[in-house]
PDB file of C-alpha atoms (C1' of nucleotides) in Angstrom:
ATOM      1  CA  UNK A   1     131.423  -5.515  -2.110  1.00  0.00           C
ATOM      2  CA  UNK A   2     135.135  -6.556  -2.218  1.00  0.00           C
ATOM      3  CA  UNK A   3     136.019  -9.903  -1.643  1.00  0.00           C
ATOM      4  CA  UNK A   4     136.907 -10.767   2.038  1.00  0.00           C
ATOM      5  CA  UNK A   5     140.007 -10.595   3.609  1.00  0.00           C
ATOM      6  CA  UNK A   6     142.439 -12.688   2.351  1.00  0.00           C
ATOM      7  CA  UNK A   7     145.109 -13.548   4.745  1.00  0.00           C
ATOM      8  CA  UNK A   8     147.133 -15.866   1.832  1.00  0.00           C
ATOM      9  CA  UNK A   9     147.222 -12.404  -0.097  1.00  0.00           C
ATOM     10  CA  UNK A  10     150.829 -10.740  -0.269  1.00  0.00           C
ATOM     11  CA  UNK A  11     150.201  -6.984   0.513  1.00  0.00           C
ATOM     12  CA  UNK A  12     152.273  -4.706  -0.982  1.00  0.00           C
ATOM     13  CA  UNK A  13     152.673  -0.731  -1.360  1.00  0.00           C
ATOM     14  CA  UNK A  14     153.563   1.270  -4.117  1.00  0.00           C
ATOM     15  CA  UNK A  15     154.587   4.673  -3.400  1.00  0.00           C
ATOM     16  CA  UNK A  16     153.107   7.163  -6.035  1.00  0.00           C
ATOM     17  CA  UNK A  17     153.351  11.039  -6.248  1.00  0.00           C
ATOM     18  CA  UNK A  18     149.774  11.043  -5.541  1.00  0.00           C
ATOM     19  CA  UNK A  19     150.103   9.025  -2.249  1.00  0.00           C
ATOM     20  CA  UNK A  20     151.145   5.499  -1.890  1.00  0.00           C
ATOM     21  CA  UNK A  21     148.677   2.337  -3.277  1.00  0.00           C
ATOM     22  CA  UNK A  22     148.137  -0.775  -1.632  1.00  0.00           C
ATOM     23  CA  UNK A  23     148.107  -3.896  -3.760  1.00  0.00           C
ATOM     24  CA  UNK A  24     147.806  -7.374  -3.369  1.00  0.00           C
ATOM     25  CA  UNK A  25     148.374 -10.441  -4.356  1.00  0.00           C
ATOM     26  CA  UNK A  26     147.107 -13.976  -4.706  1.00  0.00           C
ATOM     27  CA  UNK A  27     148.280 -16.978  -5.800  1.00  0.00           C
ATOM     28  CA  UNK A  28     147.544 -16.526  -8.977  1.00  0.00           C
ATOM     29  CA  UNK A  29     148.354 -12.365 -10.094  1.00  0.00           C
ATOM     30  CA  UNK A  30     147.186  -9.151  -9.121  1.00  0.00           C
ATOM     31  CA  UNK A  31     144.077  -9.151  -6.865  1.00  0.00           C
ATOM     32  CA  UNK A  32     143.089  -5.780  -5.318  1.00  0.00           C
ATOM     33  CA  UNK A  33     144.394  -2.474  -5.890  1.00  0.00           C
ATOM     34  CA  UNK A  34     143.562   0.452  -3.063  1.00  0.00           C
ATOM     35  CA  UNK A  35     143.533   3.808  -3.070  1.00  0.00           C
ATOM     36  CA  UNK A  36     146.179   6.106  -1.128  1.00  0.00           C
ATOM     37  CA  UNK A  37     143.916   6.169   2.305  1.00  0.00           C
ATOM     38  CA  UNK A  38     143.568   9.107   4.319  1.00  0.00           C
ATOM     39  CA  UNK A  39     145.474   7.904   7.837  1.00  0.00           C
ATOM     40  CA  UNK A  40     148.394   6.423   7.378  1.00  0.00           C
ATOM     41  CA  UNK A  41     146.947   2.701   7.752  1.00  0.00           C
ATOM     42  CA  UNK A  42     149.532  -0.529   8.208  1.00  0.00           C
ATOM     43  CA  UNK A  43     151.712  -1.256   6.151  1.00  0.00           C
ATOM     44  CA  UNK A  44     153.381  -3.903   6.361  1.00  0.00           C
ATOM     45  CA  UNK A  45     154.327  -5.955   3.824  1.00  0.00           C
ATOM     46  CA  UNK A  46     153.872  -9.895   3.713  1.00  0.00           C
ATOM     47  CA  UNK A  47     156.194 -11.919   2.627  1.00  0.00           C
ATOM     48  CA  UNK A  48     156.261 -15.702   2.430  1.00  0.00           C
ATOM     49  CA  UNK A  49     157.298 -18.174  -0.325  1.00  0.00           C
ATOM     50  CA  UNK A  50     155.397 -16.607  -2.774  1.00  0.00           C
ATOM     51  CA  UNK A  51     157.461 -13.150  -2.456  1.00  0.00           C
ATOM     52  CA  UNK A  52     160.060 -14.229  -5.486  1.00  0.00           C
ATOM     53  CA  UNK A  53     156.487 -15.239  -8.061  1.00  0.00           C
ATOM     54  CA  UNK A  54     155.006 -11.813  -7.405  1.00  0.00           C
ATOM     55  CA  UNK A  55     158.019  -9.803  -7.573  1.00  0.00           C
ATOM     56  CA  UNK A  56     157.731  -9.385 -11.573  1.00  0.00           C
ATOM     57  CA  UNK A  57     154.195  -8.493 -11.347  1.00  0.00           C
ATOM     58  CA  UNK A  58     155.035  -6.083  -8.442  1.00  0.00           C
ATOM     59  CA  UNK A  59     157.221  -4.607 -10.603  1.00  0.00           C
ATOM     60  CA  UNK A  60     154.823  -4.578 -13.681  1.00  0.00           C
ATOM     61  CA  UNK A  61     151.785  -3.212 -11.442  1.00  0.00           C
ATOM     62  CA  UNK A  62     153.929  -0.220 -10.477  1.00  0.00           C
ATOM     63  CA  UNK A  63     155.067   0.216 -14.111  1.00  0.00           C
ATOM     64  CA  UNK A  64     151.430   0.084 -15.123  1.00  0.00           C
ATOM     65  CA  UNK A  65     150.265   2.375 -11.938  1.00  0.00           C
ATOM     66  CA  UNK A  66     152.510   5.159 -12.700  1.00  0.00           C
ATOM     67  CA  UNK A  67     151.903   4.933 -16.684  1.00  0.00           C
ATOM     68  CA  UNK A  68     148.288   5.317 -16.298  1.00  0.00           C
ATOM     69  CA  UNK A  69     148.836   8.278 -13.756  1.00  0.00           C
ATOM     70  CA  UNK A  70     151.068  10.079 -16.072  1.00  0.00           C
ATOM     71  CA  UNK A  71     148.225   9.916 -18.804  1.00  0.00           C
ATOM     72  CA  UNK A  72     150.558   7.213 -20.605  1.00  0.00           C
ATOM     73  CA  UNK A  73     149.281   3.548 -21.493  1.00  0.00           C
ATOM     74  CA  UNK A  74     150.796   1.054 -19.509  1.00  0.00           C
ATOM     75  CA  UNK A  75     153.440  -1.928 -22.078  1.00  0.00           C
ATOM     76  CA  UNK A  76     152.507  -4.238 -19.916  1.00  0.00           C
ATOM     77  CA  UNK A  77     150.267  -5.328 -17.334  1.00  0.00           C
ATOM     78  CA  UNK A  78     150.745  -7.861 -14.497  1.00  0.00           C
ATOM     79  CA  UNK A  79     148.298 -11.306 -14.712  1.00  0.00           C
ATOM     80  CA  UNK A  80     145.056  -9.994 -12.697  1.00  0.00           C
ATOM     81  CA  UNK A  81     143.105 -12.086 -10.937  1.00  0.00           C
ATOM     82  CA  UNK A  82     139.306 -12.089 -10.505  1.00  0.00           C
ATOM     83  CA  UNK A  83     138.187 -14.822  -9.720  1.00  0.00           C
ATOM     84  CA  UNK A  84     136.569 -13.145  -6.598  1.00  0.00           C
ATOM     85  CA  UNK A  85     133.815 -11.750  -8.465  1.00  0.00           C
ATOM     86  CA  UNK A  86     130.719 -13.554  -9.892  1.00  0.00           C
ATOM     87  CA  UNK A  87     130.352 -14.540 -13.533  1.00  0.00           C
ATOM     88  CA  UNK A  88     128.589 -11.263 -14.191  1.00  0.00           C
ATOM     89  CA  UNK A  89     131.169  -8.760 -12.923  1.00  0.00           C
ATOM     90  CA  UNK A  90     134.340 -10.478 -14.364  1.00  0.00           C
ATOM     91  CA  UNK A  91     132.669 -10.177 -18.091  1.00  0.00           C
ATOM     92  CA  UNK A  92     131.815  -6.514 -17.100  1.00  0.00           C
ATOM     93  CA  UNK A  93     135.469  -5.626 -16.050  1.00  0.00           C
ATOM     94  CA  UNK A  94     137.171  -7.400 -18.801  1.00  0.00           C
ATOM     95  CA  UNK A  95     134.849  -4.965 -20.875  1.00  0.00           C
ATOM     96  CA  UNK A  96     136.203  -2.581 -19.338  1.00  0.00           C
ATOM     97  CA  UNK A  97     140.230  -3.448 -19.626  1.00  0.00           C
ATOM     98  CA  UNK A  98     138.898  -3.034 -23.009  1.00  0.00           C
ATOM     99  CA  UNK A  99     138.846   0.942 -23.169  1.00  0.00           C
ATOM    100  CA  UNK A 100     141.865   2.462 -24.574  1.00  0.00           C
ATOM    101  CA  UNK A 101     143.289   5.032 -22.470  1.00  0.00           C
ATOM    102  CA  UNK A 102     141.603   8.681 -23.395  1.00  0.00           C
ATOM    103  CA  UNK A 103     138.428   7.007 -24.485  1.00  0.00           C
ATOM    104  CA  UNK A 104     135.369   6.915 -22.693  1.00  0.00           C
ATOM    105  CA  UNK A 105     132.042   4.500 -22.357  1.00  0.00           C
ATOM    106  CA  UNK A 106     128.855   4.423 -20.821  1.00  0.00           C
ATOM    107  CA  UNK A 107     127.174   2.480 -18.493  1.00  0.00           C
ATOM    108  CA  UNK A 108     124.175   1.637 -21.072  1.00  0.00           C
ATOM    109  CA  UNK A 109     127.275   1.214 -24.176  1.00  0.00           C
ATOM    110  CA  UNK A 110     129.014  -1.404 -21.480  1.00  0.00           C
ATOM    111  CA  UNK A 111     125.702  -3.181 -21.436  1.00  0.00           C
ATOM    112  CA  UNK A 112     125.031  -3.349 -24.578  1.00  0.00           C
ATOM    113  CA  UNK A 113     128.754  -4.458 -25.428  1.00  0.00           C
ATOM    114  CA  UNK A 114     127.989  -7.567 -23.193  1.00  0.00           C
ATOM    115  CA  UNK A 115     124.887  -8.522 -25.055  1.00  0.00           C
ATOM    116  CA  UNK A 116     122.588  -7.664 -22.142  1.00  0.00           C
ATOM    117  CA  UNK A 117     121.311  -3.338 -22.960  1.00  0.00           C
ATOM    118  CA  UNK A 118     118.855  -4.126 -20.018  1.00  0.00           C
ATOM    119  CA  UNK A 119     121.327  -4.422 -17.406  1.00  0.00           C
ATOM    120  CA  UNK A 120     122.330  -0.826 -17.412  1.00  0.00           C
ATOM    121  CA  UNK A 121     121.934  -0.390 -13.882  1.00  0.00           C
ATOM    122  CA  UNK A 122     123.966  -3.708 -12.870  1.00  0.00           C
ATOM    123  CA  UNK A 123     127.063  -2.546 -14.654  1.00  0.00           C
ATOM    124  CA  UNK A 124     127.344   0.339 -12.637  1.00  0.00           C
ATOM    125  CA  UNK A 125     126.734  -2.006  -9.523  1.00  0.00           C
ATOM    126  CA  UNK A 126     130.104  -4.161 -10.964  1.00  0.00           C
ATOM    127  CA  UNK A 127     132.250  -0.759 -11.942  1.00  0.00           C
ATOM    128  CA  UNK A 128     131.514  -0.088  -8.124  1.00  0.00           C
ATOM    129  CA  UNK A 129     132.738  -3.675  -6.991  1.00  0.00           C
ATOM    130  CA  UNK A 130     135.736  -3.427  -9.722  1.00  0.00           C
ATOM    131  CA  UNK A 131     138.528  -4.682  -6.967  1.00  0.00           C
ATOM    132  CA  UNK A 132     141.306  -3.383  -9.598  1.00  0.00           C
ATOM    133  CA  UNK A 133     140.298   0.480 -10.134  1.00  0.00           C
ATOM    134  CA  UNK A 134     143.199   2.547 -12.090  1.00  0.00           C
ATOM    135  CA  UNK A 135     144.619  -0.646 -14.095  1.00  0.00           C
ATOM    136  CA  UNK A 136     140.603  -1.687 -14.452  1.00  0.00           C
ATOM    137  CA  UNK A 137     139.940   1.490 -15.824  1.00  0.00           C
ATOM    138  CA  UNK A 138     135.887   1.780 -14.102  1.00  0.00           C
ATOM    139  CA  UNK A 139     136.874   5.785 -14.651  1.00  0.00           C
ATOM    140  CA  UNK A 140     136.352   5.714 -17.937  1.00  0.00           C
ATOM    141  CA  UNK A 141     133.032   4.808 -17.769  1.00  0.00           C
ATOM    142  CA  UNK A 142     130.560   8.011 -17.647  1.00  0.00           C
ATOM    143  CA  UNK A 143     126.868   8.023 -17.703  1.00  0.00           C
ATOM    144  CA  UNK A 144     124.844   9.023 -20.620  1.00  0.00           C
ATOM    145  CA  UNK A 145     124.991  12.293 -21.762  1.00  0.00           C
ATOM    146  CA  UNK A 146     128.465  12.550 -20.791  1.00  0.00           C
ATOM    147  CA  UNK A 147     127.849  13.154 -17.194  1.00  0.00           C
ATOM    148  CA  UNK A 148     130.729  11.891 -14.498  1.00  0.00           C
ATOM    149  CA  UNK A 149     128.436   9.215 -13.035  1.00  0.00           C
ATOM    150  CA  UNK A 150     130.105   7.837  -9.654  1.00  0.00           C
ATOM    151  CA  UNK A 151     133.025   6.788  -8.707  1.00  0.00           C
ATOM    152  CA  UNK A 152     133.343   5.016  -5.481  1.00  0.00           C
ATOM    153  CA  UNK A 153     137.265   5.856  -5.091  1.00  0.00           C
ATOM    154  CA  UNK A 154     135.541   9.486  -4.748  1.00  0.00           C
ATOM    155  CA  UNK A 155     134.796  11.431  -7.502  1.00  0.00           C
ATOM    156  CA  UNK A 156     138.075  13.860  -7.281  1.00  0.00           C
ATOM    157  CA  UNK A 157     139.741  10.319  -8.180  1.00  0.00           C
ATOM    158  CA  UNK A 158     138.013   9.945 -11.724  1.00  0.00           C
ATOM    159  CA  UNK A 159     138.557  13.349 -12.438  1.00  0.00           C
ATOM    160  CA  UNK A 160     141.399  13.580 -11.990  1.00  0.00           C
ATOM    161  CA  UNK A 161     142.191  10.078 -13.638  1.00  0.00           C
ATOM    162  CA  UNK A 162     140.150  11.752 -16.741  1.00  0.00           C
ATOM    163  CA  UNK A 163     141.922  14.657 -16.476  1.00  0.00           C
ATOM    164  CA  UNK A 164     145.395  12.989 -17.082  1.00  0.00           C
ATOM    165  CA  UNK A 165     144.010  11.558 -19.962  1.00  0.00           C
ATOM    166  CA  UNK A 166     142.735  14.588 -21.377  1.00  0.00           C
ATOM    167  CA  UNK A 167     139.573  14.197 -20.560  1.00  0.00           C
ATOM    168  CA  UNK A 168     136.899  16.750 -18.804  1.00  0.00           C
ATOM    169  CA  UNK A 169     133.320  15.347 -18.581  1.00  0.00           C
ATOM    170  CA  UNK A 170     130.257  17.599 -16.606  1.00  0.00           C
TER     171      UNK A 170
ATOM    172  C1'  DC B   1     113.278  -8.152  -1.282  1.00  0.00           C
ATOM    173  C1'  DA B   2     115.455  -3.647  -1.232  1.00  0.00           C
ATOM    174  C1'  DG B   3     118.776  -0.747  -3.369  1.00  0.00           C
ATOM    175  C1'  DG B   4     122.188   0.926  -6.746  1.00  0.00           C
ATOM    176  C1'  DA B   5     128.336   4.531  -9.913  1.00  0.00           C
ATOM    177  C1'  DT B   6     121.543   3.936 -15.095  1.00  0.00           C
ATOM    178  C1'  DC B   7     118.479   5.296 -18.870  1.00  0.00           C
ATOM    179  C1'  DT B   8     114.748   7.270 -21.367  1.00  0.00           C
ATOM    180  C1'  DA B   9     110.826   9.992 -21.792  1.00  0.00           C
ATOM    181  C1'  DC B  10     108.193  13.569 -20.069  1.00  0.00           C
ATOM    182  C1'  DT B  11     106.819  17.541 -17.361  1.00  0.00           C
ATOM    183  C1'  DT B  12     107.941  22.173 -15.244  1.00  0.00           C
ATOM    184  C1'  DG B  13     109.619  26.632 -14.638  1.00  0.00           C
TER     185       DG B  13
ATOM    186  C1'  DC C   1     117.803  24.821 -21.119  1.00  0.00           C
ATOM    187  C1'  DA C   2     118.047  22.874 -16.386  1.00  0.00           C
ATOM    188  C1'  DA C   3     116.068  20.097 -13.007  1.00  0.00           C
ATOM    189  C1'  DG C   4     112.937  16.879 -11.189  1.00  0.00           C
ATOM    190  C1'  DT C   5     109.965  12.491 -11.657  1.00  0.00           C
ATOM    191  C1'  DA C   6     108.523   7.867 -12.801  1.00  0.00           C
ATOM    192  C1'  DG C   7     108.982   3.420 -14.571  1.00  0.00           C
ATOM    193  C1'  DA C   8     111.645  -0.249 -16.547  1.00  0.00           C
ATOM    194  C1'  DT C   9     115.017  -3.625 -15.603  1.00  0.00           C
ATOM    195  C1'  DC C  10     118.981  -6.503 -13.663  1.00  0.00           C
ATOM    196  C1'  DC C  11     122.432  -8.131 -10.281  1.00  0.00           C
ATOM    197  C1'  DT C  12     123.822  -8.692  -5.423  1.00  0.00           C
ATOM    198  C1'  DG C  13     123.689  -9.713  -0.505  1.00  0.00           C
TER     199       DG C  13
END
DNA sequence: CAGGATCTACTTG
DNA sequence: CAAGTAGATCCTG
């Protein structure tokens, strides 16, 4: 599960041609990135002392954001930070940051990357908990065979992520 | 202690 | 070949 509600975190939205992203920040980068969600939720954007620090990485999250949905890799990438998420699930999502745009992995090959083959079924528990999807790129990671797996921004999400990137798994 | 964004091997039709 | 099943195994709340 995502970390809780952070009321220190600066929310702020990023208007995309495939709906508009929520991100947020902490003190120390990039914390959460959302999905476009269906209603049209609040958005209002927090700003406090902080505002001039994440400005930059605003600006290089948005870069990054539209790069990745054009099918282009992202120059540069704001700092991310992950601390939210136990020992376990930061090592699986900096394997992750790992995949080059148009390549693929799977679950087991993640595993087996982090030294651990048996804990197949935990990595897809920490793609699932990735609070970063898009710039974490958790779509590129199929299940064996080639097979789409899950996806829990929905499954038309990774698809179509995939599908930028020239990709068209089963 | 249950459940999951898995995997492999095996069985069926 | 596709689809279903069972067991193994690990992390999280």
């Amino acid at each position: 599960m995502p970390a809780p509600v952070d009321s220190n975190l600066i929310r702020l939205r990023i208007a995309t041609r495939a709906g508009v992203f929520r991100a947020e920040y902490s003190a120390t980068g990039l914390a959460q990135l959302h999905f476009p969600t269906a209603g049209s939720p609040p958005l209002r954007p927090v700003l406090g002392r902080r505002a001039p620090r994440v400005r930059p990485w605003h600006t290089a999250t948005k870069a990054a954001l539209k790069a990745i949905l054009a099918g282009r890799a992202p120059h540069r990438f704001p700092p991310l930070d992950l601390s939210a998420g136990s020992a376990f699930q930061q090592a699986v999502w900096r394997a992750l940051a790992k995949i080059p745009l148009g390549e693929t992995r799977s679950y087991g090959e993640i595993a087996r990357a982090l030294g651990k083959p048996k804990s197949v079924r935990a990595v897809g528990g920490a793609c699932g908990a990735n609070p970063i999807p898009v710039l974490i790129p958790c779509h590129r990671v199929l299940a064996a065979q080639g097979k789409l797996g899950g996806f829990s921004g929905g499954l038309d999400w990774k698809r179509r992520l995939l599908a930028r990137e020239g990709l068209n798994p089963r």
